[in-house]
Amino acid sequence: MAIQLGEDLGLQVKIVRPGAIVDARHFDPPGRLGRRLGPWFVAVGSPRDRVAVVERDLAARTLAWLALHFEDAPRTLHLVAPTLPTKRDLVAQLRRTNPDLRLVWLPRLVLLPLAWLAIAAQKLLHPRRPAMNPAAAFDAQEVDTARIQALASIVLGEARLRTTPGTPGFPVPRPRPQVHQGSSLAPQTAEE
């Protein structure tokens, strides 16, 4: 999936290719890590494989920075974590959020013959349709992180400045609007 910022009507086009977006506070494992089967999680591949993921907060801040600094933004950006986590790191995070989850590793050595069987079964059942290789969904990704490493320090540096009290741009809480009786915002009483 690519997000294009700008129109191709004589303006410069920027392409952002996001990795799997994750939220550390409410961790939901990315699809390339494996699959959940009831109380079990089947992690596929090698624990050393790297997965192209990006924290939700970094993704949002980076997209906002790109929109505000369009001319300074790189033409193409892989929106991933500056240092890609390994599958072992992601499994450890999954275990912290789901301590009762049982884990099984399915190595590529076992996955490949199972994938070949799945391809053969697809060709037998639907000979006119192209067969899908299920092993491809769990392949390790090669992603260049040089641009996001340089950009993340700028984006996160500006974010720290904006959230420090006393600095320009620090968000000042807005006063809440007055609530009138009968409004949907007013607490309802038993008589109403």
PDB file of C-alpha atoms in Angstrom, residues 90-179:
ATOM      1  CA  LEU A  90       7.532  -8.977  18.685  1.00  0.00           C
ATOM      2  CA  VAL A  91       6.764 -12.352  20.280  1.00  0.00           C
ATOM      3  CA  ALA A  92       8.149 -11.050  23.598  1.00  0.00           C
ATOM      4  CA  GLN A  93       5.849  -8.022  23.310  1.00  0.00           C
ATOM      5  CA  LEU A  94       2.908 -10.317  22.494  1.00  0.00           C
ATOM      6  CA  ARG A  95       3.651 -12.434  25.569  1.00  0.00           C
ATOM      7  CA  ARG A  96       3.714  -9.329  27.800  1.00  0.00           C
ATOM      8  CA  THR A  97       0.235  -8.334  26.648  1.00  0.00           C
ATOM      9  CA  ASN A  98      -1.109 -11.934  26.552  1.00  0.00           C
ATOM     10  CA  PRO A  99       0.618 -13.916  29.335  1.00  0.00           C
ATOM     11  CA  ASP A 100      -1.730 -16.930  28.955  1.00  0.00           C
ATOM     12  CA  LEU A 101      -1.034 -17.314  25.225  1.00  0.00           C
ATOM     13  CA  ARG A 102       0.828 -20.487  24.246  1.00  0.00           C
ATOM     14  CA  LEU A 103       3.464 -20.126  21.564  1.00  0.00           C
ATOM     15  CA  VAL A 104       4.684 -22.486  18.848  1.00  0.00           C
ATOM     16  CA  TRP A 105       7.386 -21.658  16.273  1.00  0.00           C
ATOM     17  CA  LEU A 106       6.818 -23.003  12.750  1.00  0.00           C
ATOM     18  CA  PRO A 107      10.207 -22.899  10.995  1.00  0.00           C
ATOM     19  CA  ARG A 108      10.485 -22.265   7.248  1.00  0.00           C
ATOM     20  CA  LEU A 109      11.843 -25.785   6.847  1.00  0.00           C
ATOM     21  CA  VAL A 110       8.397 -27.108   7.850  1.00  0.00           C
ATOM     22  CA  LEU A 111       6.403 -24.268   6.256  1.00  0.00           C
ATOM     23  CA  LEU A 112       7.745 -24.745   2.712  1.00  0.00           C
ATOM     24  CA  PRO A 113       6.547 -28.361   2.229  1.00  0.00           C
ATOM     25  CA  LEU A 114       3.165 -27.394   3.712  1.00  0.00           C
ATOM     26  CA  ALA A 115       2.983 -24.461   1.278  1.00  0.00           C
ATOM     27  CA  TRP A 116       3.765 -26.763  -1.673  1.00  0.00           C
ATOM     28  CA  LEU A 117       0.944 -29.068  -0.579  1.00  0.00           C
ATOM     29  CA  ALA A 118      -1.410 -26.078  -0.338  1.00  0.00           C
ATOM     30  CA  ILE A 119      -0.425 -24.931  -3.847  1.00  0.00           C
ATOM     31  CA  ALA A 120      -0.999 -28.446  -5.246  1.00  0.00           C
ATOM     32  CA  ALA A 121      -4.401 -28.650  -3.536  1.00  0.00           C
ATOM     33  CA  GLN A 122      -5.398 -25.248  -4.961  1.00  0.00           C
ATOM     34  CA  LYS A 123      -4.439 -26.344  -8.476  1.00  0.00           C
ATOM     35  CA  LEU A 124      -6.436 -29.555  -8.119  1.00  0.00           C
ATOM     36  CA  LEU A 125      -9.539 -27.872  -6.705  1.00  0.00           C
ATOM     37  CA  HIS A 126      -9.483 -24.797  -8.969  1.00  0.00           C
ATOM     38  CA  PRO A 127      -7.338 -25.523 -12.050  1.00  0.00           C
ATOM     39  CA  ARG A 128      -8.206 -22.255 -13.830  1.00  0.00           C
ATOM     40  CA  ARG A 129      -7.370 -19.970 -10.923  1.00  0.00           C
ATOM     41  CA  PRO A 130      -3.784 -19.022 -10.087  1.00  0.00           C
ATOM     42  CA  ALA A 131      -2.494 -20.717  -6.932  1.00  0.00           C
ATOM     43  CA  MET A 132      -1.485 -18.590  -3.969  1.00  0.00           C
ATOM     44  CA  ASN A 133       1.699 -19.384  -2.043  1.00  0.00           C
ATOM     45  CA  PRO A 134       0.902 -19.122   1.696  1.00  0.00           C
ATOM     46  CA  ALA A 135       4.613 -19.054   2.613  1.00  0.00           C
ATOM     47  CA  ALA A 136       4.991 -15.685   0.859  1.00  0.00           C
ATOM     48  CA  ALA A 137       2.816 -14.033   3.518  1.00  0.00           C
ATOM     49  CA  PHE A 138       5.493 -14.742   6.140  1.00  0.00           C
ATOM     50  CA  ASP A 139       8.651 -13.922   4.137  1.00  0.00           C
ATOM     51  CA  ALA A 140      11.247 -11.655   5.697  1.00  0.00           C
ATOM     52  CA  GLN A 141      11.180  -8.134   4.246  1.00  0.00           C
ATOM     53  CA  GLU A 142      14.170  -6.179   3.037  1.00  0.00           C
ATOM     54  CA  VAL A 143      13.499  -2.503   3.762  1.00  0.00           C
ATOM     55  CA  ASP A 144      15.896   0.435   3.598  1.00  0.00           C
ATOM     56  CA  THR A 145      15.645   2.294   6.917  1.00  0.00           C
ATOM     57  CA  ALA A 146      18.243   5.022   6.228  1.00  0.00           C
ATOM     58  CA  ARG A 147      15.669   7.723   5.349  1.00  0.00           C
ATOM     59  CA  ILE A 148      13.338   6.987   8.253  1.00  0.00           C
ATOM     60  CA  GLN A 149      16.284   6.924  10.687  1.00  0.00           C
ATOM     61  CA  ALA A 150      17.242  10.447   9.640  1.00  0.00           C
ATOM     62  CA  LEU A 151      13.644  11.671   9.551  1.00  0.00           C
ATOM     63  CA  ALA A 152      12.556  10.078  12.869  1.00  0.00           C
ATOM     64  CA  SER A 153      15.048  12.122  14.879  1.00  0.00           C
ATOM     65  CA  ILE A 154      13.701  15.326  13.288  1.00  0.00           C
ATOM     66  CA  VAL A 155      10.039  14.339  13.705  1.00  0.00           C
ATOM     67  CA  LEU A 156      10.415  13.161  17.298  1.00  0.00           C
ATOM     68  CA  GLY A 157      12.611  16.156  18.164  1.00  0.00           C
ATOM     69  CA  GLU A 158       9.891  18.562  17.021  1.00  0.00           C
ATOM     70  CA  ALA A 159       7.259  16.550  18.910  1.00  0.00           C
ATOM     71  CA  ARG A 160       9.238  16.885  22.168  1.00  0.00           C
ATOM     72  CA  LEU A 161       9.465  20.650  21.697  1.00  0.00           C
ATOM     73  CA  ARG A 162       5.714  20.971  21.142  1.00  0.00           C
ATOM     74  CA  THR A 163       4.835  19.048  24.300  1.00  0.00           C
ATOM     75  CA  THR A 164       7.167  20.951  26.633  1.00  0.00           C
ATOM     76  CA  PRO A 165       5.313  23.622  28.659  1.00  0.00           C
ATOM     77  CA  GLY A 166       6.531  27.150  28.040  1.00  0.00           C
ATOM     78  CA  THR A 167       7.572  26.544  24.427  1.00  0.00           C
ATOM     79  CA  PRO A 168       5.778  28.085  21.451  1.00  0.00           C
ATOM     80  CA  GLY A 169       3.208  25.723  20.032  1.00  0.00           C
ATOM     81  CA  PHE A 170       2.575  23.945  23.339  1.00  0.00           C
ATOM     82  CA  PRO A 171      -1.064  22.852  23.208  1.00  0.00           C
ATOM     83  CA  VAL A 172      -3.156  24.913  25.583  1.00  0.00           C
ATOM     84  CA  PRO A 173      -6.301  23.117  26.756  1.00  0.00           C
ATOM     85  CA  ARG A 174      -9.404  24.699  25.287  1.00  0.00           C
ATOM     86  CA  PRO A 175     -12.258  25.578  27.646  1.00  0.00           C
ATOM     87  CA  ARG A 176     -15.255  23.283  27.402  1.00  0.00           C
ATOM     88  CA  PRO A 177     -18.407  24.835  25.984  1.00  0.00           C
ATOM     89  CA  GLN A 178     -21.179  25.735  28.375  1.00  0.00           C
ATOM     90  CA  VAL A 179     -23.833  23.042  28.618  1.00  0.00           C
TER      91      VAL A 179
END
